[in-house]
Amino acid sequence: MEDADTCPLDCTDILLQTDSEAGTDTDASGIMFFVIPQRDIVVTSIDIFSIIEEGGLDSVKRVEVYTKEGGYAGSESNEDAWENVYNNMQSLQGPNAPTRLNLNNMEGVAIPAYSTQSFFIYSDEARIVASLQGDMTSDNALEIYQGIEVDEKWEGGISSVLSFKGAFR
């Protein structure tokens, strides 16, 4: 498997932005979902949209991103199954502008072609914007599949099916 150092340009030159129709957005403390690349890729960053919790005046909030090989089903409450690839205080840009999260200090997450890789994006201080529509979004490099809302990190509190809204780079 290639990594950020050995991967040719076509491996890191990806951009898949998801969109949603008006009125289909929602928000959650966290979202778990999985991706399947159509070629070897390295995801160096993820763009998210956010909403600051009511009463929050400061847009700088902690955001965490975890990843694991394979699907997320059965690992919703298993912190040991996940690798933390982002855990920083971040100036969130809000629901109308993306906030870029650079994974592993821009070293990224290498994912071999046709393998399943799960992601978990979470903040207990802000809400992550997601979409209520769509089972899967894809381009020629990556497929992003529908996931689940997570209310409390590692508690297994799952309340609805959601789709990731943002971008993979």
mmCIF file of C-alpha atoms in Angstrom, residues 18 31 33 129-137 145-148 161-165:
data_model
loop_
_atom_site.group_PDB
_atom_site.id
_atom_site.type_symbol
_atom_site.label_atom_id
_atom_site.label_comp_id
_atom_site.label_asym_id
_atom_site.label_seq_id
_atom_site.Cartn_x
_atom_site.Cartn_y
_atom_site.Cartn_z
ATOM 1 C CA THR A 18 -20.867 16.492 -1.299
ATOM 2 C CA ILE A 31 -21.245 11.214 12.265
ATOM 3 C CA PHE A 33 -19.598 6.761 7.754
ATOM 4 C CA VAL A 129 -23.728 19.631 9.623
ATOM 5 C CA ALA A 130 -24.869 16.517 7.746
ATOM 6 C CA SER A 131 -27.487 15.686 5.136
ATOM 7 C CA LEU A 132 -30.671 13.645 5.407
ATOM 8 C CA GLN A 133 -30.493 12.660 1.735
ATOM 9 C CA GLY A 134 -28.499 10.266 -0.366
ATOM 10 C CA ASP A 135 -27.125 6.771 0.107
ATOM 11 C CA MET A 136 -23.805 7.375 -1.647
ATOM 12 C CA THR A 137 -21.829 10.139 -3.365
ATOM 13 C CA TYR A 145 -21.504 6.095 1.802
ATOM 14 C CA GLN A 146 -24.346 7.052 4.107
ATOM 15 C CA GLY A 147 -23.579 6.800 7.812
ATOM 16 C CA ILE A 148 -25.097 7.296 11.234
ATOM 17 C CA VAL A 161 -29.134 7.738 9.336
ATOM 18 C CA LEU A 162 -27.151 10.665 7.902
ATOM 19 C CA SER A 163 -24.910 11.438 4.961
ATOM 20 C CA PHE A 164 -21.590 13.283 5.238
ATOM 21 C CA LYS A 165 -21.669 16.882 4.025
#
